[in-house]
Coordinates of C-alpha atoms and ligand atoms in Angstrom, one line a residue:
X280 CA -16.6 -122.9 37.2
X281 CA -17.0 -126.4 38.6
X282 CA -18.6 -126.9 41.9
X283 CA -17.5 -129.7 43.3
X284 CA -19.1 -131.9 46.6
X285 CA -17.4 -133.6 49.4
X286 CA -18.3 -135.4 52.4
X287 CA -19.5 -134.2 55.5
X288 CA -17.6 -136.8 57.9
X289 CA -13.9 -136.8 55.8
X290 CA -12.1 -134.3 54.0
X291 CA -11.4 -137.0 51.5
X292 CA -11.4 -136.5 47.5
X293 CA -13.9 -134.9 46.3
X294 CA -16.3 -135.8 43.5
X295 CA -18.7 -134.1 41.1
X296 CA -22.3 -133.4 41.5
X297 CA -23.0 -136.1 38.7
X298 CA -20.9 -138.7 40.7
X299 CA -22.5 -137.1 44.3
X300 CA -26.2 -138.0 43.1
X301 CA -25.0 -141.4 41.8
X302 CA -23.5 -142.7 45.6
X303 CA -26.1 -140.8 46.8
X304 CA -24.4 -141.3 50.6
X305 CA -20.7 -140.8 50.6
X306 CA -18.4 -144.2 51.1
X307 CA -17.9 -142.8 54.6
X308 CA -21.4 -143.2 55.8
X309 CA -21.6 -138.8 55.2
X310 CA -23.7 -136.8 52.9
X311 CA -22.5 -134.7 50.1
X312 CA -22.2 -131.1 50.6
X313 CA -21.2 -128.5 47.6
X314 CA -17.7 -127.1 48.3
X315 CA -19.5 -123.5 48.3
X316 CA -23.0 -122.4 48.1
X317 CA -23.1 -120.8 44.7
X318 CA -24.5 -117.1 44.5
X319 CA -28.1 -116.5 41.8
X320 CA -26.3 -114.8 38.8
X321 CA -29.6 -113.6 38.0
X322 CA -31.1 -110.8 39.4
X323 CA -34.6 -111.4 41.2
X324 CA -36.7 -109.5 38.6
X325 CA -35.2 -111.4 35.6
X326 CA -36.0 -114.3 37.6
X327 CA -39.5 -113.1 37.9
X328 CA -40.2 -113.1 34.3
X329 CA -39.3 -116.4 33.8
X330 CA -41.3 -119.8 34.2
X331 CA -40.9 -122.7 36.7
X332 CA -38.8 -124.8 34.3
X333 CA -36.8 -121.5 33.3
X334 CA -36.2 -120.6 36.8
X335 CA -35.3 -123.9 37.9
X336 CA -32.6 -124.2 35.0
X337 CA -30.8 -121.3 36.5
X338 CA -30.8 -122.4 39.9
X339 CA -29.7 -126.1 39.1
X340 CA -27.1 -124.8 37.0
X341 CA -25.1 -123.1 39.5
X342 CA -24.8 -126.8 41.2
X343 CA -24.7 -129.1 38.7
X344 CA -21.9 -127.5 36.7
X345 CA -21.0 -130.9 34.9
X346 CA -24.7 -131.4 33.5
X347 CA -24.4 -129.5 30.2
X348 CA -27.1 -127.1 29.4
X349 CA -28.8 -129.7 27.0
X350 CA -29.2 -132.4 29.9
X351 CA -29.8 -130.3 32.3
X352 CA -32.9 -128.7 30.2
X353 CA -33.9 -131.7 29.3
X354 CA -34.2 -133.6 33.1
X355 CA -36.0 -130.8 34.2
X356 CA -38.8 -130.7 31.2
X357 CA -38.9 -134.3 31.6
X358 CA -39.7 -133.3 35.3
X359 CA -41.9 -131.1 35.5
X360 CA -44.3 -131.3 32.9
X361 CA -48.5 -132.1 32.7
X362 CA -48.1 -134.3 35.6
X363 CA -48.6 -131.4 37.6
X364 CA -51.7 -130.3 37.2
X365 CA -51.3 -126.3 36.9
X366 CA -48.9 -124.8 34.8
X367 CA -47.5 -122.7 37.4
X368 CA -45.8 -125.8 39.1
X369 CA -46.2 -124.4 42.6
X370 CA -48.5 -121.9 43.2
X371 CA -49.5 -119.6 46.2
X372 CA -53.2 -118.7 48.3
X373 CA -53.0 -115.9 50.5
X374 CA -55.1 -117.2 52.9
X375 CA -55.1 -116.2 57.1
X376 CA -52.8 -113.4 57.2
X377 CA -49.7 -115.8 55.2
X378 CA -49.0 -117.2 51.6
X379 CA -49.0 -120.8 51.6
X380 CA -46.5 -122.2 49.0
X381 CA -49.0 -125.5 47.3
X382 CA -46.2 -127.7 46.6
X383 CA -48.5 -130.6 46.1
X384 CA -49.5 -130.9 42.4
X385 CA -47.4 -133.4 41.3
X386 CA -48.3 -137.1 40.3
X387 CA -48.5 -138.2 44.6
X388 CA -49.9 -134.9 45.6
X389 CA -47.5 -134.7 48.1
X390 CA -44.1 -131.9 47.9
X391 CA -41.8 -135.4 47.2
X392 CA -42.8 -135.0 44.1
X393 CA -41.0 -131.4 43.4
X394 CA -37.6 -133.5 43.7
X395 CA -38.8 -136.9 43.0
X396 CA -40.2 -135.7 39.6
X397 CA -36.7 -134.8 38.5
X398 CA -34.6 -137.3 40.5
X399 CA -34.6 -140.8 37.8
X400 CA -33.6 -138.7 34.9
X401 CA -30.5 -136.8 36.7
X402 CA -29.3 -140.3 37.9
X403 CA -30.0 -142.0 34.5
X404 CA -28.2 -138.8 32.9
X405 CA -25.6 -139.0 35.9
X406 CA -24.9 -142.8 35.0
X407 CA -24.6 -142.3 31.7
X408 CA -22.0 -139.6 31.8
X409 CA -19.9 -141.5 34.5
X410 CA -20.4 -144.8 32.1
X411 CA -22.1 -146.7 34.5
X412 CA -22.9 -150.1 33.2
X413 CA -24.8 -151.6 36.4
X414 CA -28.1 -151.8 36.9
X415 CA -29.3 -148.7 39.7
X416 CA -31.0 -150.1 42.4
X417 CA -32.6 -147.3 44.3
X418 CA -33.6 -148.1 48.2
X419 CA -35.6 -146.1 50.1
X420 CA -36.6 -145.9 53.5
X421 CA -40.2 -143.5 54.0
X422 CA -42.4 -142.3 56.0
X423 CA -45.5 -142.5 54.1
X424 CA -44.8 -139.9 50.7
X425 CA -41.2 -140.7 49.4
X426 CA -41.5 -144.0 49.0
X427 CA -45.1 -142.9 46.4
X428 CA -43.4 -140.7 45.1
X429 CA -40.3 -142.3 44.6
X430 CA -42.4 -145.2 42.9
X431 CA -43.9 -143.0 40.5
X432 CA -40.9 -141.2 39.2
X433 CA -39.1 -144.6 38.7
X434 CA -41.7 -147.0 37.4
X435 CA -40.5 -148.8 34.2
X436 CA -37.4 -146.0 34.1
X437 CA -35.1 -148.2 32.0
X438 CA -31.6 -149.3 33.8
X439 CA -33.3 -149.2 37.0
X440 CA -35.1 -150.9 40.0
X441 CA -37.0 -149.6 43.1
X442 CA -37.3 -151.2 46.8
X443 CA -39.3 -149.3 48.8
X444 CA -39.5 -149.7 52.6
X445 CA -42.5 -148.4 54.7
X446 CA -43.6 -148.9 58.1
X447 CA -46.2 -151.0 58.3
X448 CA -48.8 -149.5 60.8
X449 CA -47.0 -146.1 60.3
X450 CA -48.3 -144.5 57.3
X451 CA -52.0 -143.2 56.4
X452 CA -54.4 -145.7 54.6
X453 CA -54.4 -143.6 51.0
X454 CA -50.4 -143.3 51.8
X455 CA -50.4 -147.2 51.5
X456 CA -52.9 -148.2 49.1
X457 CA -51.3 -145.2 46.8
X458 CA -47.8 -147.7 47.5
X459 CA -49.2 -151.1 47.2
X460 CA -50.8 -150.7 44.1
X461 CA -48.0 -149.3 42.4
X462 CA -47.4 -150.4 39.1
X463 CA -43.8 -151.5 37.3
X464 CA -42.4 -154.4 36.3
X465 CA -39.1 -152.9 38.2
X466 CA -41.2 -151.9 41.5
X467 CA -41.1 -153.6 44.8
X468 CA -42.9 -152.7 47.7
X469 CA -42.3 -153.8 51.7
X470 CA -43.8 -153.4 54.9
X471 CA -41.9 -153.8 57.8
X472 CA -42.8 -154.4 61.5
X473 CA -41.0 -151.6 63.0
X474 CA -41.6 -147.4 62.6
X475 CA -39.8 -145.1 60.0
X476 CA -36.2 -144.7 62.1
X477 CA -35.7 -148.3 62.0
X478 CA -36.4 -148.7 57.9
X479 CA -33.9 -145.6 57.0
X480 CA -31.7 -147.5 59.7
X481 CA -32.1 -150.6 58.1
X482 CA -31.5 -148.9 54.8
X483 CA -28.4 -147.1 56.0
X484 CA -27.1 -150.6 57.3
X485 CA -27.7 -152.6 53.3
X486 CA -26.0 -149.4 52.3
X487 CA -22.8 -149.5 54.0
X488 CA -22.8 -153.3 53.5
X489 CA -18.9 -153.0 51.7
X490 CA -19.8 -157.2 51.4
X491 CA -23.2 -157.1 49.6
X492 CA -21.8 -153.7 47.3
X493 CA -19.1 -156.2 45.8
X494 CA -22.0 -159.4 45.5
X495 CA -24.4 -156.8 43.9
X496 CA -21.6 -155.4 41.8
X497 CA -21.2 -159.2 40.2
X498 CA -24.2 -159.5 39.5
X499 CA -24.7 -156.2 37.3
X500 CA -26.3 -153.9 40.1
X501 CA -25.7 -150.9 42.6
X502 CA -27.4 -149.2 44.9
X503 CA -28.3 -145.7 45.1
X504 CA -31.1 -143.5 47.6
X505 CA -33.6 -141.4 46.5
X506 CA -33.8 -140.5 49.9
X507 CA -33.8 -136.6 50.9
X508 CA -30.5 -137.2 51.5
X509 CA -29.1 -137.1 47.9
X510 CA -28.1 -133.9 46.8
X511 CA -30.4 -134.6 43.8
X512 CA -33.0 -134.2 45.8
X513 CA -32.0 -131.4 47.9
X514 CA -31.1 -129.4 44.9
X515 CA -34.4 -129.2 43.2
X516 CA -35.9 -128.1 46.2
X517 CA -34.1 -124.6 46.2
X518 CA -35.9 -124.0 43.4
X519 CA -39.8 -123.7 44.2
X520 CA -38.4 -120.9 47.1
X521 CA -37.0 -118.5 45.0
X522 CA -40.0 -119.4 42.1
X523 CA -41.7 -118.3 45.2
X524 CA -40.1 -115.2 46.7
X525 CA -40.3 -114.1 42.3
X526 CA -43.8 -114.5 42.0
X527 CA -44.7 -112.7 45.0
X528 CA -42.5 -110.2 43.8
X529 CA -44.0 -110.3 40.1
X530 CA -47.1 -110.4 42.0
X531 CA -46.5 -106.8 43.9
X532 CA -47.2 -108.7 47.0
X533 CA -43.4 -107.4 48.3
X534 CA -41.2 -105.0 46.8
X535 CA -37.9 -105.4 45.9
X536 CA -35.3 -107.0 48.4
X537 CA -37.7 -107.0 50.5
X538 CA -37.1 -109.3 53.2
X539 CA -39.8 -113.0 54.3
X540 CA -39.9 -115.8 56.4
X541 CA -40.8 -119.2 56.1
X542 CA -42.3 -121.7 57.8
X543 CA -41.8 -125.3 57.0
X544 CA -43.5 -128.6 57.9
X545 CA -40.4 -130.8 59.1
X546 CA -39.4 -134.4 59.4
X547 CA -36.2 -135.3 57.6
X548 CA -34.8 -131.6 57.5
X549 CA -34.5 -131.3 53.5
X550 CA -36.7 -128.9 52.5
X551 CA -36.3 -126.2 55.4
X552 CA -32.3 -127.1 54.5
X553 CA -33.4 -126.2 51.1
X554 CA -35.2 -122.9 52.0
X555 CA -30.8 -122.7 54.2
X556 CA -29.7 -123.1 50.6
X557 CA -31.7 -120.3 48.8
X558 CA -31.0 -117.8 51.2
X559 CA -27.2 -118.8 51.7
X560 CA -27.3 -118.3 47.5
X561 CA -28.8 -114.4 48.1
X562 CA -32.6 -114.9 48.3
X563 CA -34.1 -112.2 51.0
X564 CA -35.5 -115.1 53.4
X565 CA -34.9 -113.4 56.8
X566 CA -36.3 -116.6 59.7
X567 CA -36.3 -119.6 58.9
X568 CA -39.2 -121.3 60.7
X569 CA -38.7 -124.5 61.8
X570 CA -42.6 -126.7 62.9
X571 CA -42.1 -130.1 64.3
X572 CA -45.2 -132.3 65.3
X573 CA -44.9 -134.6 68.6
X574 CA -41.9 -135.7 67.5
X575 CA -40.4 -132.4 68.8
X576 CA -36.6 -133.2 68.7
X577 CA -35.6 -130.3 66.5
X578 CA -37.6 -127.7 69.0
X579 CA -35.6 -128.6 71.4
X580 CA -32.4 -128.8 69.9
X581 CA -32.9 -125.4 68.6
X582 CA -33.8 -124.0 72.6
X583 CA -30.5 -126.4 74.6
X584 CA -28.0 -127.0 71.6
X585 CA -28.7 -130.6 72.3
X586 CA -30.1 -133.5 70.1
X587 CA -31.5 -135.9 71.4
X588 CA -33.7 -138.9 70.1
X589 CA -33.9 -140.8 73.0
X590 CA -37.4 -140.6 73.9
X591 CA -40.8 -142.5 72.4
X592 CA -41.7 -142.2 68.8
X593 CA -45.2 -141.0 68.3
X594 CA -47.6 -141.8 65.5
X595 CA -49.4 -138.4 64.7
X596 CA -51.5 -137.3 61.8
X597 CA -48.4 -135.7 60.5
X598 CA -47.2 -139.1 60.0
X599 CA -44.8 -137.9 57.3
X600 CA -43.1 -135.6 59.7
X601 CA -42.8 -138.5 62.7
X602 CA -38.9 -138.8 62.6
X603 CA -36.4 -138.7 65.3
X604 CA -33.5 -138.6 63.4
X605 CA -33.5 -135.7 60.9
X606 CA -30.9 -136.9 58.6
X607 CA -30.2 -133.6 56.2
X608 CA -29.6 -131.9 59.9
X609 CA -26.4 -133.2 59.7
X610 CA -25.6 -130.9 56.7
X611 CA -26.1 -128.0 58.9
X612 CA -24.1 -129.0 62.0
X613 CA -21.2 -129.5 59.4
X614 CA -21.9 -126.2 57.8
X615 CA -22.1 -124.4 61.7
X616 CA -19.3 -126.6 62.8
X617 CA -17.4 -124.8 60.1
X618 CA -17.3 -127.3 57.2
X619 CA -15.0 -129.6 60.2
X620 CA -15.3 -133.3 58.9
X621 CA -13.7 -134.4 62.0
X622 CA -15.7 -132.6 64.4
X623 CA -19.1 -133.5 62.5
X624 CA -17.8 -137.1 62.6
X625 CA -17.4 -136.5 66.3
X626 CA -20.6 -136.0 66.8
X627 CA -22.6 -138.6 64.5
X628 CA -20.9 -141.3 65.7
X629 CA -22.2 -139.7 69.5
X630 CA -25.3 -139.5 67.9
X631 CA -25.3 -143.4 66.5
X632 CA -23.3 -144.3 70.1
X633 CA -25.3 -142.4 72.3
X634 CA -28.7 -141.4 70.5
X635 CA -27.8 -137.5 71.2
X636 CA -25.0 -135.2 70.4
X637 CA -24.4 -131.6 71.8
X638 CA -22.7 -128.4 69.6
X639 CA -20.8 -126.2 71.5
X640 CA -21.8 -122.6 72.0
X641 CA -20.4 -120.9 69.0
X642 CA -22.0 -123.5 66.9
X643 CA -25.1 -122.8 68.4
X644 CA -24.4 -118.6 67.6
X645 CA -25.2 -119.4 64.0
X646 CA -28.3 -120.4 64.2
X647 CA -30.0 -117.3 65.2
X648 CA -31.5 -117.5 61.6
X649 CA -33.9 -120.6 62.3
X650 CA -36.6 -120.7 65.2
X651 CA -38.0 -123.8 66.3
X652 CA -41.7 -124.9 67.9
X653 CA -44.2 -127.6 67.6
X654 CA -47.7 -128.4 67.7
X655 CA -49.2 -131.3 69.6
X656 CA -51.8 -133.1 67.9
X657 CA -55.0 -131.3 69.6
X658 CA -53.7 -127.9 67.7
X659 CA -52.7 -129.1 64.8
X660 CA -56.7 -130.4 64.5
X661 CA -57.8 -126.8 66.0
X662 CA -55.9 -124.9 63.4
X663 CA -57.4 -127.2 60.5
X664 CA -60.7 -126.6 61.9
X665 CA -60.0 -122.5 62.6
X666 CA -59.1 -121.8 58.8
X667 CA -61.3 -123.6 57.3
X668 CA -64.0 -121.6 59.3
X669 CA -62.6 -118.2 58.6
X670 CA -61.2 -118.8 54.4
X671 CA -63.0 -121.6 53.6
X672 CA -59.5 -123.3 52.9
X673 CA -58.7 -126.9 54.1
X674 CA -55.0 -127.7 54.4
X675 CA -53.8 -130.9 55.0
X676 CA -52.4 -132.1 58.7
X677 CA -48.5 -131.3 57.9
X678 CA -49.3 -127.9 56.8
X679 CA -51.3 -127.2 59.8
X680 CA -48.3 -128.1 61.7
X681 CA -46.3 -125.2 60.1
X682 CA -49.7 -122.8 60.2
X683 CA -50.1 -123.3 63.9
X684 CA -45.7 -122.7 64.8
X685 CA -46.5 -119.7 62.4
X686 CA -49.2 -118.6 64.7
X687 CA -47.0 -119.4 67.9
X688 CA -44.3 -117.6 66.5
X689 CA -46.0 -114.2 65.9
X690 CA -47.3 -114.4 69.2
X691 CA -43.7 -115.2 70.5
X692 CA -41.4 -112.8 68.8
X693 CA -44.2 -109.6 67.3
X694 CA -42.9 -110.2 64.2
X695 CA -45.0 -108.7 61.3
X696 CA -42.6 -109.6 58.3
X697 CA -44.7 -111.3 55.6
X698 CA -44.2 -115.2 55.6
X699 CA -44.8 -118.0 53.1
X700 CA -45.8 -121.0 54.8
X701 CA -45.2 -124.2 53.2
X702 CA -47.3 -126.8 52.3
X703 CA -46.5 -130.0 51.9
X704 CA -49.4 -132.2 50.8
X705 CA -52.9 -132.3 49.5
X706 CA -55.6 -132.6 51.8
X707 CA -57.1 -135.7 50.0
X708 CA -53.7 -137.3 51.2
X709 CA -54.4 -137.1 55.2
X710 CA -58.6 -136.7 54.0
X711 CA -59.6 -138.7 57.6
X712 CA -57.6 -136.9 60.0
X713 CA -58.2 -133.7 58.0
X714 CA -62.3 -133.8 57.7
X715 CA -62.4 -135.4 61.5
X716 CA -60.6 -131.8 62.8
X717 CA -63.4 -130.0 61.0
X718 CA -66.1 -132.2 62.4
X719 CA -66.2 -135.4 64.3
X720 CA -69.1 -136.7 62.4
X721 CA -66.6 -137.7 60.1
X722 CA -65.0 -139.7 61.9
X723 CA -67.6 -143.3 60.6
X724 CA -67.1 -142.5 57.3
X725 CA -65.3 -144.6 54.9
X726 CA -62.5 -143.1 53.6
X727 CA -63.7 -142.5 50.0
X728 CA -66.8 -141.3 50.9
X729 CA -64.8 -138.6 53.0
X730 CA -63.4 -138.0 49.7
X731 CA -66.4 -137.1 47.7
X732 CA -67.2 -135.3 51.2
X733 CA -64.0 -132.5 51.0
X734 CA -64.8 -131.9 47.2
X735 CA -68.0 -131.5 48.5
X736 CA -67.3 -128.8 51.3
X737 CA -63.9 -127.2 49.8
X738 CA -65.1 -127.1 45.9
X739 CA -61.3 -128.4 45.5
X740 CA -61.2 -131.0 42.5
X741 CA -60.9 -134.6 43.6
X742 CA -56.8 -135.4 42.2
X743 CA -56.3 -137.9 39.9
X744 CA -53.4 -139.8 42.1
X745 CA -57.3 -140.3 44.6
X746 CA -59.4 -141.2 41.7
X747 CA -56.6 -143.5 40.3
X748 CA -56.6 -145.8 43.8
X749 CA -60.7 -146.3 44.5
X750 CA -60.5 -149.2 42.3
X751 CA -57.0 -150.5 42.2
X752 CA -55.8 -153.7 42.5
X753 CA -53.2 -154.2 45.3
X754 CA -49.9 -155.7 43.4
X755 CA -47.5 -155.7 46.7
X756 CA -48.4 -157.4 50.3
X757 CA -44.5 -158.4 51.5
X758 CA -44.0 -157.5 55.1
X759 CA -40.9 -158.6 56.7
X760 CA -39.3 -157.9 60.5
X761 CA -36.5 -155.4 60.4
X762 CA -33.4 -158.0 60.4
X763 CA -34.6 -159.6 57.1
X764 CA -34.5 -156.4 55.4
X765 CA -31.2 -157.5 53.3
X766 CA -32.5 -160.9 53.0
X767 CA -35.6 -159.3 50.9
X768 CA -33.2 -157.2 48.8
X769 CA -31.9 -160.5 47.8
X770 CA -34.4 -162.0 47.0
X771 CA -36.1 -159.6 45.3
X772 CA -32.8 -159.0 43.1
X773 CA -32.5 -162.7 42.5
X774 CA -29.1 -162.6 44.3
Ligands
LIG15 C1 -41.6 -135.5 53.8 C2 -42.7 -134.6 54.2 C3 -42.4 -133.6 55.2 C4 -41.1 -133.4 55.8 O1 -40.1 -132.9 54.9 P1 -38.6 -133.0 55.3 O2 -37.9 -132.5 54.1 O3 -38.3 -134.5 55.5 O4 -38.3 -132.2 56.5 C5 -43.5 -132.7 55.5 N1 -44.7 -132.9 55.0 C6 -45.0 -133.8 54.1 C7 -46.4 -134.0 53.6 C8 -44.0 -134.7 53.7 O5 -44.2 -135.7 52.8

């Protein structure tokens, strides 16, 4: 059966999941949703047996129905593949009384990868079967890993180009030497004087641009995201949570049925809408466990039923996570608001009006599935610290965000139900902040020598994606204020 996707601010045509990951952002400034959430055909021990790539065949086939087997098969073994560097894709420690989900063992070491891996070849695949004859341009906005990641899984991908936008004094030093030294003759790389908000604004903005689609369109090109917001991205992410919620099965770690939590590091609001997905398809995820850094906006829209981003934007060490407007949230409020285009619309434009929105009571009724807290900055480095003493494991500053909510959460609510916690990036990605939570005398140490200085007290192997930048040359340095952001893309396009 085909499963088609719509919009979440019209109830306008809908299109098909090779058309949804080619717009990537519906005409009407909305997302994509699926028309339904399609139910695993597969029982959970069948699933158990199979591998990663196995496994994440019969999830995406349940969404993309107009992929046929043979393209599907092959995007994902295109995917994921010896980039990652085990075979199990995304493996679990049991470490500290939870099961942390290592979703970092792709080419950037950091979970963009699981989607970004996969994301070129279903849009080249997508604009082949919709005979697209442009040139995809993919824009992205990030917040330190996307735009890496994105970079990566693009480079020298024929029929397409990359712009990347990052903030300029927002992202981690190894975050921005991994961008800036990024190979690809279709690559481009920009700083901008502003924080992460005001790039995916920015983005949105050349995006909606109904002027610039028609110039680009003359000259051979058009735009798509590999933001989190394509459903190309979103997608792939179901996957690792039910490879999870198999293997601990497989594993004897639960029995059958039985039901888990999760906890997830969040910025954007994909992969906890993911971890939605999975367990709106049958997977046994009882809470979902929402951790926010400083940038607390979804803790308290979760307590008052209000968002609201009109307060300061804080640089943490979760810089990845510093976001005040959770864009894949909006898939949720039109799933709670009843799958209402109009009242969604309602309350985005309030959101781009006003910088807040409220959902009304009954809304809010059907979220008693997700639980939101934060940690501030001090116990996010406390928890680092505090594991690493007791297991001898180092997890990286986004993680700790979710370990520490975790730990705030049993307190809270007694509950003893056996949770994976999710985690998000390597260590050697965020090494400063990490190594200076375990000890300060870190902190005047260069930041390859704290390298060699976490192999040396975790035993973890240094990643290639950190051996690959000590010595690269840097091949972007543009940096532009956020109004000349279209005037780059033209330029760089030769528009
Ligand atoms: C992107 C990112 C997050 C946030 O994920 P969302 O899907 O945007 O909520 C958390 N941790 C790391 C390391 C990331 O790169």
């Amino acid at each position: 059966m085909e499963l088609l996707y719509k919009s979440t601010r019209s109830e306008s045509k809908t299109v098909t999941a090779s058309q949804a990951i080619l717009k990537g952002l519906a005409e009407d400034g909305g997302l994509f949703v699926p028309t339904s959430i399609p139910q695993l055909d597969k029982s959970i021990v069948e699933l158990s047996k199979m591998t990663y790539q196995e496994l994440a065949f019969e999830v995406m086939k349940l969404f993309f129905t107009d992929f046929t087997e043979e393209e599907l098969k092959a995007c994902i073994n295109k995917a994921y593949d010896a980039k990652f560097d085990t075979e199990e894709i995304t493996p679990i420690v049991k470490a500290d009384g939870a099961y942390y989900l290592e979703l970092f063992h792709g080419a950037t070491i950091a979970f963009k990868d699981m989607a970004l891996s996969i994301l070129p070849h279903l849009l080249t695949t997508a604009a082949k079967k919709n005979q697209v004859k442009n040139e995809i341009v993919i824009l992205t906005a990030t917040s330190g890993d996307t735009g890496k990641a994105a970079l990566a899984g693009f480079a020298d991908v024929p029929g397409t180009k990359i712009i990347v936008f990052y903030p300029k004094d927002g992202v981690s030093p190894i975050q921005e030497k991994q961008m800036i030294t990024q190979k690809g003759e279709n690559t481009f790389v920009v700083g901008i004087n502003g924080n992460f908000d005001d790039a995916q604004t920015g983005v949105k903005a050349i995006f909606n641009n109904k002027g610039l689609a028609d110039e680009m369109n003359q000259s051979g090109y058009q735009f798509s995201s590999a933001n989190s917001i394509n459903i190309g991205r979103l997608i792939p992410q179901v996957v690792y949570y039910v490879y999870a919620y198999s293997r601990l099965l497989a594993n004897e770690e639960i029995c059958e049925n039985e039901r888990i939590n999760v906890v997830v590091p969040t910025g954007n609001f994909g992969n906890i809408l993911a971890a939605y997905y999975a367990k709106n398809m049958g997977l046994p995820i009882d809470k979902l466990i929402c951790a926010s850094n400083d940038n607390k906006v979804l803790y308290d829209f979760f307590i008052t039923g209000e968002y609201n981003r009109n307060r300061d934007f804080i640089l943490t060490s979760s810089p990845s996570m510093d976001i005040l407007i959770s864009s894949n949230l909006e898939r949720l409020i039109y799933k709670i608001a009843d799958c209402d285009a109009n009242k969604n619309h309602e309350l985005m434009s309030a959101l781009s009006k006003n910088g807040k929105y409220e959902i009304t009571e009954e809304m809010k009724s059907q979220l008693v599935d997700f639980y939101g807290n934060y940690a501030t900055e001090e116990e996010t480095a406390q928890v680092i610290k505090q594991i690493y003493q007791d297991t001898n494991y180092i997890i990286d500053t986004h993680t700790a965000v979710a370990a520490c909510v975790y730990k705030k959460y049993k307190t809270d609510k007694k509950d003893k139900t056996k949770t994976i916690v999710v985690s998000t990036a390597s260590p050697y990605k965020f090494t400063r902040s990490v190594m200076c939570a375990i000890d300060n005398k870190y902190s005047s140490m260069s930041d390859f020598d704290l390298v060699d200085e976490l192999n040396k007290i975790s035993g973890v192997e240094v990643p290639q994606a950190i051996e690959d930048i000590r010595s690269a040359k840097i091949l972007h340095n543009t940096v532009c204020e956020v109004v000349e952001m279209q005037k780059v893309v033209k330029e760089f396009l030769e528009m």
